[in-house]
Amino acid sequence: CMNELSRYKLRCRRGMKELDFVLERYLVNHFPQADVEEIKRFDELLELQDPSLFGIIFQTEPTPEPFQALAAKIRALS
């Protein structure tokens, strides 16, 4: 629903431009079709602090197994 998408847009605004860019692209391109499991993972990903989130998305730190598929999908948009 549109309200939910707006809420996620706010949650995707981070302190780093690079993160804002890739998360926003994921929201536009993949989030509307995401299943319940993917949305749950995305919620968990957004709970992380910016340095950890950046490390996972931009592969400067190991990606925990539960986030691997989602992180790969987000990376493909960068």
GROMACS .gro file of N, CA and C in nm:
model
  234
    1CYS      N    1   0.084  -0.119   0.000
    1CYS     CA    2   0.000   0.000   0.000
    1CYS      C    3   0.088   0.125   0.000
    2MET      N    4   0.035   0.233  -0.049
    2MET     CA    5   0.113   0.356  -0.065
    2MET      C    6   0.166   0.409   0.068
    3ASN      N    7   0.084   0.399   0.172
    3ASN     CA    8   0.125   0.445   0.303
    3ASN      C    9   0.247   0.369   0.354
    4GLU      N   10   0.246   0.238   0.331
    4GLU     CA   11   0.358   0.155   0.373
    4GLU      C   12   0.485   0.193   0.296
    5LEU      N   13   0.471   0.218   0.167
    5LEU     CA   14   0.586   0.257   0.086
    5LEU      C   15   0.644   0.389   0.136
    6SER      N   16   0.559   0.484   0.172
    6SER     CA   17   0.605   0.613   0.225
    6SER      C   18   0.683   0.593   0.355
    7ARG      N   19   0.633   0.504   0.438
    7ARG     CA   20   0.700   0.475   0.565
    7ARG      C   21   0.839   0.417   0.540
    8TYR      N   22   0.847   0.326   0.443
    8TYR     CA   23   0.978   0.267   0.410
    8TYR      C   24   1.071   0.369   0.347
    9LYS      N   25   1.017   0.460   0.269
    9LYS     CA   26   1.102   0.566   0.210
    9LYS      C   27   1.170   0.645   0.321
   10LEU      N   28   1.097   0.677   0.424
   10LEU     CA   29   1.156   0.749   0.537
   10LEU      C   30   1.263   0.665   0.606
   11ARG      N   31   1.235   0.538   0.624
   11ARG     CA   32   1.333   0.449   0.690
   11ARG      C   33   1.459   0.429   0.606
   12CYS      N   34   1.448   0.448   0.475
   12CYS     CA   35   1.563   0.430   0.386
   12CYS      C   36   1.651   0.555   0.378
   13ARG      N   37   1.606   0.664   0.435
   13ARG     CA   38   1.689   0.784   0.439
   13ARG      C   39   1.790   0.768   0.549
   14ARG      N   40   1.913   0.745   0.511
   14ARG     CA   41   2.019   0.720   0.607
   14ARG      C   42   2.112   0.840   0.610
   15GLY      N   43   2.224   0.826   0.679
   15GLY     CA   44   2.320   0.935   0.686
   15GLY      C   45   2.421   0.933   0.572
   16MET      N   46   2.408   0.835   0.483
   16MET     CA   47   2.506   0.820   0.375
   16MET      C   48   2.434   0.821   0.240
   17LYS      N   49   2.480   0.907   0.151
   17LYS     CA   50   2.417   0.919   0.019
   17LYS      C   51   2.413   0.787  -0.058
   18GLU      N   52   2.523   0.711  -0.049
   18GLU     CA   53   2.530   0.585  -0.123
   18GLU      C   54   2.421   0.489  -0.077
   19LEU      N   55   2.399   0.482   0.053
   19LEU     CA   56   2.294   0.395   0.106
   19LEU      C   57   2.157   0.445   0.063
   20ASP      N   58   2.134   0.575   0.074
   20ASP     CA   59   2.006   0.633   0.032
   20ASP      C   60   1.976   0.592  -0.111
   21PHE      N   61   2.075   0.603  -0.197
   21PHE     CA   62   2.058   0.576  -0.340
   21PHE      C   63   2.018   0.430  -0.366
   22VAL      N   64   2.094   0.335  -0.312
   22VAL     CA   65   2.064   0.194  -0.341
   22VAL      C   66   1.936   0.147  -0.273
   23LEU      N   67   1.910   0.195  -0.151
   23LEU     CA   68   1.788   0.154  -0.082
   23LEU      C   69   1.664   0.209  -0.152
   24GLU      N   70   1.673   0.332  -0.198
   24GLU     CA   71   1.561   0.394  -0.271
   24GLU      C   72   1.535   0.318  -0.402
   25ARG      N   73   1.641   0.279  -0.470
   25ARG     CA   74   1.624   0.202  -0.595
   25ARG      C   75   1.561   0.067  -0.569
   26TYR      N   76   1.601   0.004  -0.459
   26TYR     CA   77   1.539  -0.124  -0.423
   26TYR      C   78   1.388  -0.102  -0.398
   27LEU      N   79   1.354   0.002  -0.324
   27LEU     CA   80   1.213   0.030  -0.294
   27LEU      C   81   1.130   0.045  -0.421
   28VAL      N   82   1.183   0.119  -0.517
   28VAL     CA   83   1.111   0.144  -0.641
   28VAL      C   84   1.102   0.018  -0.728
   29ASN      N   85   1.213  -0.054  -0.739
   29ASN     CA   86   1.222  -0.164  -0.836
   29ASN      C   87   1.178  -0.301  -0.784
   30HIS      N   88   1.194  -0.327  -0.655
   30HIS     CA   89   1.168  -0.461  -0.604
   30HIS      C   90   1.066  -0.469  -0.490
   31PHE      N   91   1.062  -0.367  -0.406
   31PHE     CA   92   0.977  -0.376  -0.288
   31PHE      C   93   0.830  -0.403  -0.319
   32PRO      N   94   0.772  -0.339  -0.422
   32PRO     CA   95   0.629  -0.365  -0.449
   32PRO      C   96   0.597  -0.513  -0.477
   33GLN      N   97   0.693  -0.590  -0.526
   33GLN     CA   98   0.671  -0.732  -0.556
   33GLN      C   99   0.725  -0.824  -0.447
   34ALA      N  100   0.785  -0.768  -0.344
   34ALA     CA  101   0.849  -0.850  -0.240
   34ALA      C  102   0.747  -0.934  -0.164
   35ASP      N  103   0.788  -1.058  -0.134
   35ASP     CA  104   0.701  -1.144  -0.053
   35ASP      C  105   0.723  -1.113   0.096
   36VAL      N  106   0.644  -1.178   0.179
   36VAL     CA  107   0.647  -1.152   0.323
   36VAL      C  108   0.787  -1.175   0.381
   37GLU      N  109   0.854  -1.280   0.337
   37GLU     CA  110   0.987  -1.312   0.389
   37GLU      C  111   1.088  -1.203   0.351
   38GLU      N  112   1.082  -1.157   0.227
   38GLU     CA  113   1.176  -1.053   0.183
   38GLU      C  114   1.151  -0.922   0.259
   39ILE      N  115   1.025  -0.889   0.282
   39ILE     CA  116   0.993  -0.767   0.358
   39ILE      C  117   1.045  -0.779   0.501
   40LYS      N  118   1.031  -0.897   0.558
   40LYS     CA  119   1.084  -0.921   0.694
   40LYS      C  120   1.235  -0.900   0.697
   41ARG      N  121   1.305  -0.955   0.599
   41ARG     CA  122   1.452  -0.937   0.591
   41ARG      C  123   1.488  -0.790   0.571
   42PHE      N  124   1.411  -0.721   0.487
   42PHE     CA  125   1.438  -0.579   0.462
   42PHE      C  126   1.420  -0.500   0.592
   43ASP      N  127   1.316  -0.530   0.668
   43ASP     CA  128   1.296  -0.466   0.798
   43ASP      C  129   1.417  -0.488   0.887
   44GLU      N  130   1.463  -0.612   0.893
   44GLU     CA  131   1.579  -0.646   0.977
   44GLU      C  132   1.704  -0.571   0.930
   45LEU      N  133   1.721  -0.563   0.800
   45LEU     CA  134   1.835  -0.492   0.743
   45LEU      C  135   1.831  -0.344   0.782
   46LEU      N  136   1.713  -0.283   0.776
   46LEU     CA  137   1.699  -0.141   0.809
   46LEU      C  138   1.718  -0.113   0.958
   47GLU      N  139   1.711  -0.218   1.041
   47GLU     CA  140   1.735  -0.200   1.185
   47GLU      C  141   1.884  -0.183   1.216
   48LEU      N  142   1.970  -0.224   1.124
   48LEU     CA  143   2.115  -0.216   1.145
   48LEU      C  144   2.162  -0.071   1.147
   49GLN      N  145   2.272  -0.050   1.217
   49GLN     CA  146   2.335   0.082   1.216
   49GLN      C  147   2.396   0.107   1.077
   50ASP      N  148   2.407   0.234   1.039
   50ASP     CA  149   2.458   0.268   0.905
   50ASP      C  150   2.591   0.202   0.869
   51PRO      N  151   2.692   0.201   0.959
   51PRO     CA  152   2.820   0.138   0.920
   51PRO      C  153   2.805  -0.010   0.885
   52SER      N  154   2.723  -0.083   0.961
   52SER     CA  155   2.701  -0.225   0.931
   52SER      C  156   2.623  -0.243   0.802
   53LEU      N  157   2.520  -0.162   0.785
   53LEU     CA  158   2.439  -0.169   0.664
   53LEU      C  159   2.525  -0.139   0.541
   54PHE      N  160   2.608  -0.037   0.551
   54PHE     CA  161   2.698  -0.001   0.441
   54PHE      C  162   2.793  -0.117   0.412
   55GLY      N  163   2.849  -0.175   0.517
   55GLY     CA  164   2.943  -0.286   0.501
   55GLY      C  165   2.882  -0.405   0.430
   56ILE      N  166   2.756  -0.435   0.463
   56ILE     CA  167   2.687  -0.547   0.401
   56ILE      C  168   2.655  -0.516   0.254
   57ILE      N  169   2.599  -0.400   0.229
   57ILE     CA  170   2.558  -0.365   0.092
   57ILE      C  171   2.679  -0.349   0.000
   58PHE      N  172   2.782  -0.284   0.049
   58PHE     CA  173   2.899  -0.256  -0.035
   58PHE      C  174   3.013  -0.354  -0.013
   59GLN      N  175   2.984  -0.464   0.057
   59GLN     CA  176   3.075  -0.576   0.075
   59GLN      C  177   3.209  -0.539   0.136
   60THR      N  178   3.209  -0.448   0.232
   60THR     CA  179   3.332  -0.419   0.306
   60THR      C  180   3.336  -0.499   0.435
   61GLU      N  181   3.229  -0.574   0.461
   61GLU     CA  182   3.228  -0.671   0.571
   61GLU      C  183   3.145  -0.790   0.526
   62PRO      N  184   3.164  -0.905   0.591
   62PRO     CA  185   3.088  -1.025   0.550
   62PRO      C  186   2.937  -1.004   0.564
   63THR      N  187   2.864  -1.059   0.470
   63THR     CA  188   2.718  -1.050   0.474
   63THR      C  189   2.662  -1.170   0.550
   64PRO      N  190   2.591  -1.145   0.660
   64PRO     CA  191   2.531  -1.257   0.733
   64PRO      C  192   2.438  -1.338   0.641
   65GLU      N  193   2.436  -1.467   0.659
   65GLU     CA  194   2.361  -1.557   0.571
   65GLU      C  195   2.216  -1.513   0.546
   66PRO      N  196   2.141  -1.473   0.651
   66PRO     CA  197   2.001  -1.437   0.627
   66PRO      C  198   1.983  -1.319   0.530
   67PHE      N  199   2.087  -1.235   0.516
   67PHE     CA  200   2.077  -1.116   0.431
   67PHE      C  201   2.137  -1.135   0.292
   68GLN      N  202   2.198  -1.250   0.265
   68GLN     CA  203   2.273  -1.265   0.140
   68GLN      C  204   2.191  -1.243   0.014
   69ALA      N  205   2.075  -1.306   0.004
   69ALA     CA  206   1.994  -1.293  -0.118
   69ALA      C  207   1.943  -1.150  -0.136
   70LEU      N  208   1.895  -1.091  -0.028
   70LEU     CA  209   1.844  -0.954  -0.035
   70LEU      C  210   1.957  -0.854  -0.067
   71ALA      N  211   2.070  -0.871  -0.001
   71ALA     CA  212   2.183  -0.781  -0.026
   71ALA      C  213   2.229  -0.790  -0.171
   72ALA      N  214   2.229  -0.911  -0.226
   72ALA     CA  215   2.268  -0.929  -0.367
   72ALA      C  216   2.170  -0.857  -0.459
   73LYS      N  217   2.042  -0.865  -0.427
   73LYS     CA  218   1.939  -0.799  -0.507
   73LYS      C  219   1.958  -0.646  -0.501
   74ILE      N  220   1.987  -0.595  -0.382
   74ILE     CA  221   2.009  -0.451  -0.366
   74ILE      C  222   2.136  -0.408  -0.439
   75ARG      N  223   2.243  -0.487  -0.426
   75ARG     CA  224   2.370  -0.455  -0.493
   75ARG      C  225   2.355  -0.448  -0.644
   76ALA      N  226   2.271  -0.534  -0.698
   76ALA     CA  227   2.253  -0.540  -0.845
   76ALA      C  228   2.197  -0.408  -0.898
   77LEU      N  229   2.139  -0.327  -0.813
   77LEU     CA  230   2.080  -0.201  -0.856
   77LEU      C  231   2.177  -0.084  -0.847
   78SER      N  232   2.292  -0.105  -0.783
   78SER     CA  233   2.383   0.008  -0.764
   78SER      C  234   2.467   0.035  -0.886
   0.00000   0.00000   0.00000
